[in-house]
XYZ file of C-alpha atoms in Angstrom:
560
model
C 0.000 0.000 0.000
C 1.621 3.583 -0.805
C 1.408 6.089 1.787
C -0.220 9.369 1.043
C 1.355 12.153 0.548
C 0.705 15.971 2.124
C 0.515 18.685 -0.765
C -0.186 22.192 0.763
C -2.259 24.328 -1.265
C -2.021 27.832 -0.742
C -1.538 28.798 3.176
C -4.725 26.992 4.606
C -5.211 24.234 3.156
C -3.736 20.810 2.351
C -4.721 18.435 -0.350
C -3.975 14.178 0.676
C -3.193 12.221 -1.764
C -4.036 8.328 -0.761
C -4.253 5.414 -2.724
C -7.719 5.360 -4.437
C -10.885 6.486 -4.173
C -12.037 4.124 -1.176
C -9.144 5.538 0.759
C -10.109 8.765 0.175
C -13.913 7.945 1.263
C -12.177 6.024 4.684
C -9.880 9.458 5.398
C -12.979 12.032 4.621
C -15.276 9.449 7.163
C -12.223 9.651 9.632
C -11.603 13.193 9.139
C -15.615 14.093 9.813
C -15.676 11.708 12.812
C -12.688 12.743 14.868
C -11.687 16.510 13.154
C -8.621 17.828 13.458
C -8.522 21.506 15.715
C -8.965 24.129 13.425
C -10.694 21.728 10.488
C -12.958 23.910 8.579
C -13.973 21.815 5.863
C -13.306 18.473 4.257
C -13.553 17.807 0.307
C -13.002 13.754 -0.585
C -12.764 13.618 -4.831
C -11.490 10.565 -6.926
C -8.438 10.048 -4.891
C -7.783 13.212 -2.470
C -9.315 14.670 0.414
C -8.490 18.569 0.687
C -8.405 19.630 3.774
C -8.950 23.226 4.766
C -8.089 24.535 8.174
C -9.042 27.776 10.119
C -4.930 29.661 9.974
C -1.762 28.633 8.168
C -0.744 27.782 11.855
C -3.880 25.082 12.197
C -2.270 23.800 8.574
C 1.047 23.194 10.094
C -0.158 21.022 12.836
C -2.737 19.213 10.777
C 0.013 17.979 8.876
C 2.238 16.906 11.857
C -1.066 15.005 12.804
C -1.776 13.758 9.997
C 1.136 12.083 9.454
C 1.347 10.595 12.810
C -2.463 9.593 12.318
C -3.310 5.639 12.942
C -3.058 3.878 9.802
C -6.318 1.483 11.002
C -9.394 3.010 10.638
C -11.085 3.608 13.982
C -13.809 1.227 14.669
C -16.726 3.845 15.492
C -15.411 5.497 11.959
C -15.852 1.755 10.336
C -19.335 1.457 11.870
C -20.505 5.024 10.978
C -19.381 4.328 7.291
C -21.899 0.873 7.585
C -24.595 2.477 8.608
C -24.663 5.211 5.808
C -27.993 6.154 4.779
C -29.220 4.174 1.983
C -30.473 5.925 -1.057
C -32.825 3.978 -3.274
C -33.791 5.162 -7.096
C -36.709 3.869 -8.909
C -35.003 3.443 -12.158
C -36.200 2.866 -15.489
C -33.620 1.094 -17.968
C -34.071 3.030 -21.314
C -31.399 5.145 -21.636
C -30.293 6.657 -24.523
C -26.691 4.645 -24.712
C -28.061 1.889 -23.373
C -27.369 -0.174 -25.921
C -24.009 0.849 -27.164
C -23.141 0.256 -23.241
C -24.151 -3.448 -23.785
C -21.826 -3.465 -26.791
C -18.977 -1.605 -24.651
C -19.290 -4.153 -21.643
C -19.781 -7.430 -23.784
C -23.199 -7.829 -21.309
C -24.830 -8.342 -24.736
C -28.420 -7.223 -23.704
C -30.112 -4.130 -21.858
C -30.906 -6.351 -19.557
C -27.966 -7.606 -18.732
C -26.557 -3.936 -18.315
C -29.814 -3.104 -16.299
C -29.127 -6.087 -14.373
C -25.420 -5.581 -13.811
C -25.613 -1.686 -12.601
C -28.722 -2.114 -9.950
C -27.379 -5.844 -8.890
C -24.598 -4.133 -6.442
C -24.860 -1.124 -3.925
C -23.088 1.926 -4.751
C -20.989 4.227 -2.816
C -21.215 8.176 -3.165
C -17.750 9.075 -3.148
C -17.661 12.886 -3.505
C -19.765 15.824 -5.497
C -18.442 17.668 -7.979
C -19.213 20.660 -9.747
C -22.787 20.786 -10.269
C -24.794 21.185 -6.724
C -25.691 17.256 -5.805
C -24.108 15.558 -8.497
C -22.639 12.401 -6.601
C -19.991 10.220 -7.940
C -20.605 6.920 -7.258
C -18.110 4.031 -6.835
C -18.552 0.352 -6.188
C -20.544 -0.849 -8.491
C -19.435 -4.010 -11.469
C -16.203 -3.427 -12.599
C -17.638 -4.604 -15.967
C -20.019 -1.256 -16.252
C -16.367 0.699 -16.908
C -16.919 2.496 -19.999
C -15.950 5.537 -21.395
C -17.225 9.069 -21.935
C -19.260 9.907 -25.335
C -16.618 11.430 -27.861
C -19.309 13.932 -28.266
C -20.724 15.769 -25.517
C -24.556 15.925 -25.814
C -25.891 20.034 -25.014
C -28.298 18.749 -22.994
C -29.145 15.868 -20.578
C -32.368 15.619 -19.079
C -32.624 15.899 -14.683
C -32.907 12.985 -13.463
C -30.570 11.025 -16.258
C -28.737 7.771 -14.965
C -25.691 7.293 -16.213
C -21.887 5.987 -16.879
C -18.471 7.366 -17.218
C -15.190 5.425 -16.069
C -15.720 3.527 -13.038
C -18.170 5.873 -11.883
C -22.604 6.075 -12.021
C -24.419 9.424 -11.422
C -27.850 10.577 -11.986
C -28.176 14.005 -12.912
C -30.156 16.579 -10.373
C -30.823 18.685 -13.267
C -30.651 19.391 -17.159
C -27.099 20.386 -18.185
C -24.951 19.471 -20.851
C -22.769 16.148 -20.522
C -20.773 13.262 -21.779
C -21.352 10.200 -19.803
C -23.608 7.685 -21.377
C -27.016 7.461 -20.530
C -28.650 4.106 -19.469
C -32.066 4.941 -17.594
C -33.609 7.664 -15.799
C -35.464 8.497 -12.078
C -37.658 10.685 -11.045
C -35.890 11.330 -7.421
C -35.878 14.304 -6.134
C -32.186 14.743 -6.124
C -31.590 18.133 -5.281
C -34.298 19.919 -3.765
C -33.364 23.528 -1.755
C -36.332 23.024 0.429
C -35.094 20.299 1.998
C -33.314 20.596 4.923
C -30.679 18.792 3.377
C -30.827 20.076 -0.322
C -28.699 16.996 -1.667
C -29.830 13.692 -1.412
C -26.668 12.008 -2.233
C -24.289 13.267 0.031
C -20.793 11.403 0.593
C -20.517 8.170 1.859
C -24.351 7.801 1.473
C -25.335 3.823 0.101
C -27.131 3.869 -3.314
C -28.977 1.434 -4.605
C -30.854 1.695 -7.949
C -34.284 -0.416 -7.944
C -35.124 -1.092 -11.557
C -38.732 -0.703 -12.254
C -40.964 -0.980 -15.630
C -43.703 1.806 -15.298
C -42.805 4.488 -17.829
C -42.980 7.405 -15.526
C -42.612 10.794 -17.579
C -39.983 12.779 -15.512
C -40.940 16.576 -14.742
C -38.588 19.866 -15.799
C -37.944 19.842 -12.540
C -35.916 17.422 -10.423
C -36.408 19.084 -7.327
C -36.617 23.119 -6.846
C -33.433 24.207 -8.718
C -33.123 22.823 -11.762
C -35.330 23.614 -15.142
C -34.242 23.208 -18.187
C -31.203 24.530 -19.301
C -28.851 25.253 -22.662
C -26.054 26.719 -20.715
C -22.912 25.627 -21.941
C -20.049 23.938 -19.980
C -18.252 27.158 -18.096
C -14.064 26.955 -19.613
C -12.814 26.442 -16.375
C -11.197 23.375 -16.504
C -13.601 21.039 -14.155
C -13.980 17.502 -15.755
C -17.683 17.140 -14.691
C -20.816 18.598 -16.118
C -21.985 22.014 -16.920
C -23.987 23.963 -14.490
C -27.253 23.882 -14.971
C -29.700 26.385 -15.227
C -31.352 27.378 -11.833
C -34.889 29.238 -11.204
C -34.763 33.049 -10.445
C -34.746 33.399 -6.118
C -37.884 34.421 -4.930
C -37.715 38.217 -4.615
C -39.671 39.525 -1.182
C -43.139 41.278 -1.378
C -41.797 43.912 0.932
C -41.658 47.479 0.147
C -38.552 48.296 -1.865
C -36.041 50.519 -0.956
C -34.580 51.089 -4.123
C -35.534 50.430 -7.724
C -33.064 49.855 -10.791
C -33.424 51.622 -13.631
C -30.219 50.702 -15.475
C -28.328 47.451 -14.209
C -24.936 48.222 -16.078
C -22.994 44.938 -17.843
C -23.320 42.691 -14.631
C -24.590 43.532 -11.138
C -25.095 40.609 -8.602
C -25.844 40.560 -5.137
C -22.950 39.335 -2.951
C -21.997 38.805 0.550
C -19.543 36.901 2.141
C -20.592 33.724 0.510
C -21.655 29.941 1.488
C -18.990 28.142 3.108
C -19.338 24.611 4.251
C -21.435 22.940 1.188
C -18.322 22.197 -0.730
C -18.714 18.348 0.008
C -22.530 18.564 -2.213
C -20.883 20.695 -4.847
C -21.226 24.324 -4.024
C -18.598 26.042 -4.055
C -18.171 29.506 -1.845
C -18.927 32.063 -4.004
C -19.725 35.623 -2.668
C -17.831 38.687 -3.014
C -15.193 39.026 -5.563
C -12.974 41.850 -4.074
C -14.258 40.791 -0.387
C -12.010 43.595 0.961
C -13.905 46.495 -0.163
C -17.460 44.833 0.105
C -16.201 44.849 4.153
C -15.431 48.213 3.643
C -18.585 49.607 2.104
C -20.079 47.796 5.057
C -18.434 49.495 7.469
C -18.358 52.760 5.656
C -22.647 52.322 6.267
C -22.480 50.768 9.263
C -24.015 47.134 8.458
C -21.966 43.949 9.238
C -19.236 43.127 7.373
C -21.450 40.354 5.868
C -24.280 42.346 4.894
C -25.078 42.099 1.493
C -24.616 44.236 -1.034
C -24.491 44.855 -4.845
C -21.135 43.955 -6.925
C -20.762 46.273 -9.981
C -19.104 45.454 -13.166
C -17.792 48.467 -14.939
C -20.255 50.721 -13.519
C -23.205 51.835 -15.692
C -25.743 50.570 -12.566
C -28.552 53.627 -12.176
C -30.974 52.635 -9.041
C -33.586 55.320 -7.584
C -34.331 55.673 -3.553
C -37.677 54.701 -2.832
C -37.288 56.193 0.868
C -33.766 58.059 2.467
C -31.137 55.646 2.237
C -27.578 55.724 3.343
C -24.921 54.679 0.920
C -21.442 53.813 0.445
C -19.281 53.113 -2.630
C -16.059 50.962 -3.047
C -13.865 48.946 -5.068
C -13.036 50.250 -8.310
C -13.833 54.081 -8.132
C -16.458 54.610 -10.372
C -17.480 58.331 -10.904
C -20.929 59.105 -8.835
C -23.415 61.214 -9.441
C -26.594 61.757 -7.872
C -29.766 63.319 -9.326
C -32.635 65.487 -7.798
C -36.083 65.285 -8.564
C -35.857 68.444 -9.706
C -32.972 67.935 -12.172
C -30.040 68.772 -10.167
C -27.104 66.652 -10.186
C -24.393 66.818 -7.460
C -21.582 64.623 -6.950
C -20.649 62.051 -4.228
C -17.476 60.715 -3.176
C -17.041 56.938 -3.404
C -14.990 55.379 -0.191
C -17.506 57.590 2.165
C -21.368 57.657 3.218
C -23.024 59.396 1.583
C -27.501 59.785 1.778
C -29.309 59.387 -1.203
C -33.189 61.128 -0.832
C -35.992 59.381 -1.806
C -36.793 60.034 -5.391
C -33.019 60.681 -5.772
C -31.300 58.609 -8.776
C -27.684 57.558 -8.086
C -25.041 56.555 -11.053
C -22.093 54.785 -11.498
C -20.225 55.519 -14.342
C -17.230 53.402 -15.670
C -14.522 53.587 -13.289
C -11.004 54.452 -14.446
C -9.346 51.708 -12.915
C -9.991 48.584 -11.642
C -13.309 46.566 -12.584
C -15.552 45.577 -9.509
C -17.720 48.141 -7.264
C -19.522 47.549 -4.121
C -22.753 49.420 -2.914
C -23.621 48.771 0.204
C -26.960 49.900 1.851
C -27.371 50.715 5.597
C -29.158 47.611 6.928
C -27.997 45.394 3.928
C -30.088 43.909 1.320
C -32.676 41.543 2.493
C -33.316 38.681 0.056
C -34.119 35.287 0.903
C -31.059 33.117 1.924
C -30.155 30.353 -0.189
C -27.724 27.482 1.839
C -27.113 30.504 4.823
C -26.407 33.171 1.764
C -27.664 35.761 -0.167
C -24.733 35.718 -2.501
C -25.578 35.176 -6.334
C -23.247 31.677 -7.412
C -22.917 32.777 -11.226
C -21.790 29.163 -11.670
C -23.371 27.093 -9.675
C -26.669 29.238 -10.344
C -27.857 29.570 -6.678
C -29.198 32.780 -5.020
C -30.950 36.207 -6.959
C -30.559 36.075 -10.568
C -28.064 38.975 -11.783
C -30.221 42.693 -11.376
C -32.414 44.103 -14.476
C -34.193 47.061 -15.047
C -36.828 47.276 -12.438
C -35.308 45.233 -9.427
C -36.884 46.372 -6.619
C -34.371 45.936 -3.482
C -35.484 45.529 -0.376
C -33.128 46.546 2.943
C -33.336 45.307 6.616
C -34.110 47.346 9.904
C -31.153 49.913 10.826
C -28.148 48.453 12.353
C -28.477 51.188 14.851
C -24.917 51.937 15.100
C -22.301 54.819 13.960
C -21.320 55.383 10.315
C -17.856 54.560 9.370
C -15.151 57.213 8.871
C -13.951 58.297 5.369
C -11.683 55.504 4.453
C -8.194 55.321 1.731
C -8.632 52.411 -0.495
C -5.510 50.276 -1.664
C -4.277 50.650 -4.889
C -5.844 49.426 -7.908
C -4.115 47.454 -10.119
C -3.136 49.555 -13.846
C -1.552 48.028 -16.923
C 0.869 45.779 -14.785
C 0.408 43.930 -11.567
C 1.478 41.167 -9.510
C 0.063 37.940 -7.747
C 1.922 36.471 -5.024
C 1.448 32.866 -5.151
C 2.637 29.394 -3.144
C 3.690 26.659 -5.414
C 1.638 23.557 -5.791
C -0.007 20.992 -5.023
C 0.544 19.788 -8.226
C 3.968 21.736 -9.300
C 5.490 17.897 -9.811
C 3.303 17.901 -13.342
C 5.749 20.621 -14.329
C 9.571 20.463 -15.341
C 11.710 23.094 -13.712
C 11.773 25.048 -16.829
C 8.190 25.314 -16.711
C 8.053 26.488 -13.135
C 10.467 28.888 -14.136
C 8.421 30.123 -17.259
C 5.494 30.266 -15.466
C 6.878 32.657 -12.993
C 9.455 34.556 -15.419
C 6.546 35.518 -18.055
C 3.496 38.392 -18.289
C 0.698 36.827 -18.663
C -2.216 38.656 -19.915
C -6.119 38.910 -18.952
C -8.100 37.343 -21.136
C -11.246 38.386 -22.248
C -13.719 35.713 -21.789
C -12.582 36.234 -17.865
C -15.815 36.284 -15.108
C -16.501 35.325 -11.797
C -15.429 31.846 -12.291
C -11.789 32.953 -13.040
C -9.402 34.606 -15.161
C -7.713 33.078 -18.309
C -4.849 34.267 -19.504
C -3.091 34.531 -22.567
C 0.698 34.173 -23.234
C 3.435 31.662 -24.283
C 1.982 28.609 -23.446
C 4.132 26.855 -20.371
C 6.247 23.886 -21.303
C 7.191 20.863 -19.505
C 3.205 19.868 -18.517
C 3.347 16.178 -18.328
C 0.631 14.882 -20.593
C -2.583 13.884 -19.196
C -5.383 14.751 -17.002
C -5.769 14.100 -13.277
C -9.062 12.815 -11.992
C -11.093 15.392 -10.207
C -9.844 16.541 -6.845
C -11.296 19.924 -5.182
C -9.764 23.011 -6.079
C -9.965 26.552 -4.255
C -10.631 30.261 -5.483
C -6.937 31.204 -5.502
C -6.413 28.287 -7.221
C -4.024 28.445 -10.490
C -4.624 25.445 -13.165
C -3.345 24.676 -16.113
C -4.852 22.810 -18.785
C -3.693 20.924 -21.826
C -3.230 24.489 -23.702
C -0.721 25.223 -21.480
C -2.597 28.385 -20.815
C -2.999 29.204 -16.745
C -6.753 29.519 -15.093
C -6.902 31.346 -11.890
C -9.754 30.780 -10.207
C -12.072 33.462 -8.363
C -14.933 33.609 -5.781
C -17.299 31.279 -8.086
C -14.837 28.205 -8.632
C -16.487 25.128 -9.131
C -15.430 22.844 -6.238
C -13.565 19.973 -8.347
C -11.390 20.112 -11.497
C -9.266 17.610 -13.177
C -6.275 19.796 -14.127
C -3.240 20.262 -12.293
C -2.358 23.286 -9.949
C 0.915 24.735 -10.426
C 0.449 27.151 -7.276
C -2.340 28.907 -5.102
C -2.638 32.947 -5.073
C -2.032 34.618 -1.574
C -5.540 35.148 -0.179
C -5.163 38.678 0.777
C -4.154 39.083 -3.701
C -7.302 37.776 -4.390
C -8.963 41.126 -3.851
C -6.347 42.471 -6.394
C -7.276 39.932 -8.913
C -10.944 40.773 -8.875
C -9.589 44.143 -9.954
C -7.992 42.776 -12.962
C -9.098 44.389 -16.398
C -9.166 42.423 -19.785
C -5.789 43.293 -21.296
C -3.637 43.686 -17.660
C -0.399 42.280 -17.654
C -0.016 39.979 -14.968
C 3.517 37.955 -13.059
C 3.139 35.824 -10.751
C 5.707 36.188 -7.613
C 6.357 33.009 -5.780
C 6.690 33.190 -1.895
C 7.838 30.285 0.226
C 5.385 28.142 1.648
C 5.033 29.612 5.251
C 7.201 26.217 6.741
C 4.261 23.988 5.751
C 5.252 20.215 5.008
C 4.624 19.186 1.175
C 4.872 16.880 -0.155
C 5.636 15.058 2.905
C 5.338 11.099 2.700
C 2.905 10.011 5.468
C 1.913 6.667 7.223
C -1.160 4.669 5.373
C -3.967 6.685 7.053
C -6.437 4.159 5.917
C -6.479 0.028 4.521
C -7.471 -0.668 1.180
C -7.000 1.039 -2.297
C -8.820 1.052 -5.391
């Protein structure tokens, strides 16, 4: 059995490398049932479990710990993993591939296939990418088959279906390549459960065949109707995103109305942490920095939410007196009267805007996200603890159109903040600090040295998701993909193309390229600043004394 190794990536967190995918499932049970001090969260994937931990201090001695960690599993851990819920799905054996599936296998017959995949239990080993979407392991080896050479646009919720060594069913419509042998009509992701997912990790699955020809809804649970979206270019290996309904906007008297929403305007906070493990990633503020900032600057929590601006052009009118704040990239302001008359506001200040008054962000100068926040924050429903729009993932309010009406909470009932001087924004040139890895071993050392020695520029098909660049593609990638292991915002991959993909607040949880390095945290709010065109280095820093790769004990029995 190979020991696992420790790769740290970025300050915080550390990605394990075991053996196989049951080891990972055995080290993400042990991990939930005895949790290391400072453990924050715990992503298993095909063979990895990243581990993220409260302070670059809590990393350090998770890794002493780990690697001193009991290669047996603990019983209770052993016993908890037994009695995993089991999931079963009605399934109906008429998938589209069904029968090229029998031809792949040798089984011969649909039957046989049918017979094969819902004759064994299956284990969910992690989610990936799109909110519930379980990969399950376990089942006959002789169901291994590979991928469609042509992706199909669309794949209806509720599709069963093959890839590798792994089943799924799809919680909702999105494009995909796995082949498609039957279909249920579970609710698989449903957000008003209590527990939106209802494969989780480590859950039992079972699939029950069954011969009624049930016609399955748009909807496979609340969340998912049908959907064209393509697959986002960020370099995750599992399906697109699908399309999710609009958020329920409250009946409450608005605040504020929009009259122009500008290129992109989203409501953010600080995000959803914790749901990595269904497939939901963090999301929330890009530039987190100044949405704190505008929150103080009003005097609402530094969570509050509040509206994230893409090059300006947002025009919103006060439906009562509100009091305002602007940050991030300094858009000119401008505020009109009823009456016509237009005076100026400063942006890093409070400012009031009367009711009837008309406020309007012009394109800033510099830098490319803006933050308005409103004294009391915007009240919208939550969605998983957050009121952050997931552009990706397609969770919270939809992005802001002409005649949103936003609604605010009560008055903190505290002090205004004072007039406050905002960092730098970035201009033709800037710089990421980064740590190298997990994955720098995929690269030679002229690679690492190319990646760090060139300017690489912003691409234009950049978003929330992350930045692509443009450049001299790096050499000395080894060839190859890795399977899908959780990645970070922060997180720096690099494809086939040789062409680097940093990731930003809405990173889809897994991907299946490697990760030359991880941006500093406290950069991030610099790359959210990034304009199309900017010339970008990255500046490696040393990794802050945490072990990596460090070879470890066998933390758990048993590979794949």
């Amino acid at each position: 059995m190979r020991p696992p190794h420790i790769r740290q990536a970025g300050s915080r967190a550390l990605l394990i490398e075991t053996t196989g995918t049951a080891a990972a499932s055995s080290l993400h049970a042990q991990l939930l049932a005895a949790p290391l001090p400072g453990q924050v969260e715990v992503v298993p994937a095909a063979r990895t479990v990243l581990l993220r931990l409260a302070t670059p201090a809590y990393a350090r001695q998770a890794a002493e710990l780990l690697a001193a960690l009991d290669p047996v599993v603990p019983a209770a851990v052993r016993s908890a993993s037994s009695a995993a819920p089991l999931v079963e799905l009605d399934t109906v054996y008429d998938g589209e591939d069904l029968a090229e599936v029998a031809r792949l296998t040798g089984l011969g017959t649909s039957d046989a296939v049918a017979a094969a995949h819902s004759g064994t239990e299956w284990t969910a080993a992690f989610c990936g990418f799109v909110p519930g979407f379980a990969y399950l392991t376990g089942g006959d080896p002789r169901l291994a088959v590979p991928r469609r050479d042509v992706p199909r646009t669309r794949v209806p919720a509720g599709a069963v279906a093959l890839a590798g060594q792994y089943s799924a069913a799809y919680p909702g419509p999105s494009p995909g390549g796995w082949q498609l042998i039957g279909r249920t009509a579970a609710p698989l992701w449903d957000l008003d459960r209590e527990a939106p997912a209802l494969i989780v990790p480590g859950a039992r699955v079972r699939f029950r065949p069954v011969r009624e020809r049930f016609e399955l809804q748009p909807e496979a649970g609340r969340g998912f109707p049908a959907s064209t979206d393509t697959h986002a270019a960020n370099g995750s290996s599992g399906p697109a995103a699908p399309e999710l309904p609009a958020t329920p906007r409250t009946q409450a008297a608005p605040a504020a109305v929009v009259l122009h929403p500008g290129p992109q305007t989203t409501v953010q906070d600080r995000g959803r942490a914790g749901y990595s493990s269904i497939g939901v990633g963090t999301s929330g503020a890009a530039d987190r920095a100044a949405l704190a900032r505008a929150n103080r600057l009003v005097g609402s929590r530094p969570d509050a939410a509040a509206l994230e601006v893409l090059f300006g052009g947002l025009a919103l009118r006060a439906e009562r007196d509100l009091v305002l704040a602007v940050t991030g990239a300094a858009c000119p302001l401008s505020v009109l009267a009823a009456g016509g008359t237009e005076r100026p506001v400063l942006p890093d200040a409070p400012f009031l805007l009367r009711t009837g008054e008309v406020l309007s962000l012009r394109m800033p100068p510099a830098g490319l996200r803006s933050y308005v926040a409103f004294r009391g924050g915007l009240d919208l429903p939550l969605v998983l603890g957050s009121r952050a729009t997931d552009t990706l993932a397609k969770l919270g309010p939809d992005p802001l159109t002409a005649g949103t009406r936003l609604c605010v909470g009560p008055d903190p009932g505290t002090a205004v903040g004072l007039c406050e001087v905002p960092p730098p924004l970035p201009g033709a040139d800037a710089e990421l600090r980064y740590l190298p890895g997990p994955r720098q071993d995929w690269f030679s050392a002229a690679g690492m040295d190319a990646f760090a020695d060139q300017g690489w520029t912003v691409g234009n098909d950049s978003n929330r998701v992350g930045i692509r660049f443009t450049g001299e593609p790096l050499p000395g990638r080894r060839a190859g993909e890795l399977e899908s292991e959780a990645v970070l915002p922060g997180s720096i991959q690099v494809p086939a193309s040789g062409l680097p993909i940093l990731f930003l607040a809405d990173a889809p949880v897994t991907g299946g390229y490697p990760v030359i390095g991880v941006v500093v945290e406290t950069d991030l709010d610099l790359a959210a600043q990034l304009r199309p065109g900017t010339t970008v280095r990255f500046i490696p820093v040393p990794p802050l004394s945490v072990p990596g790769p460090v070879p470890g004990p066998g933390l758990v029995p048993g590979a794949d």
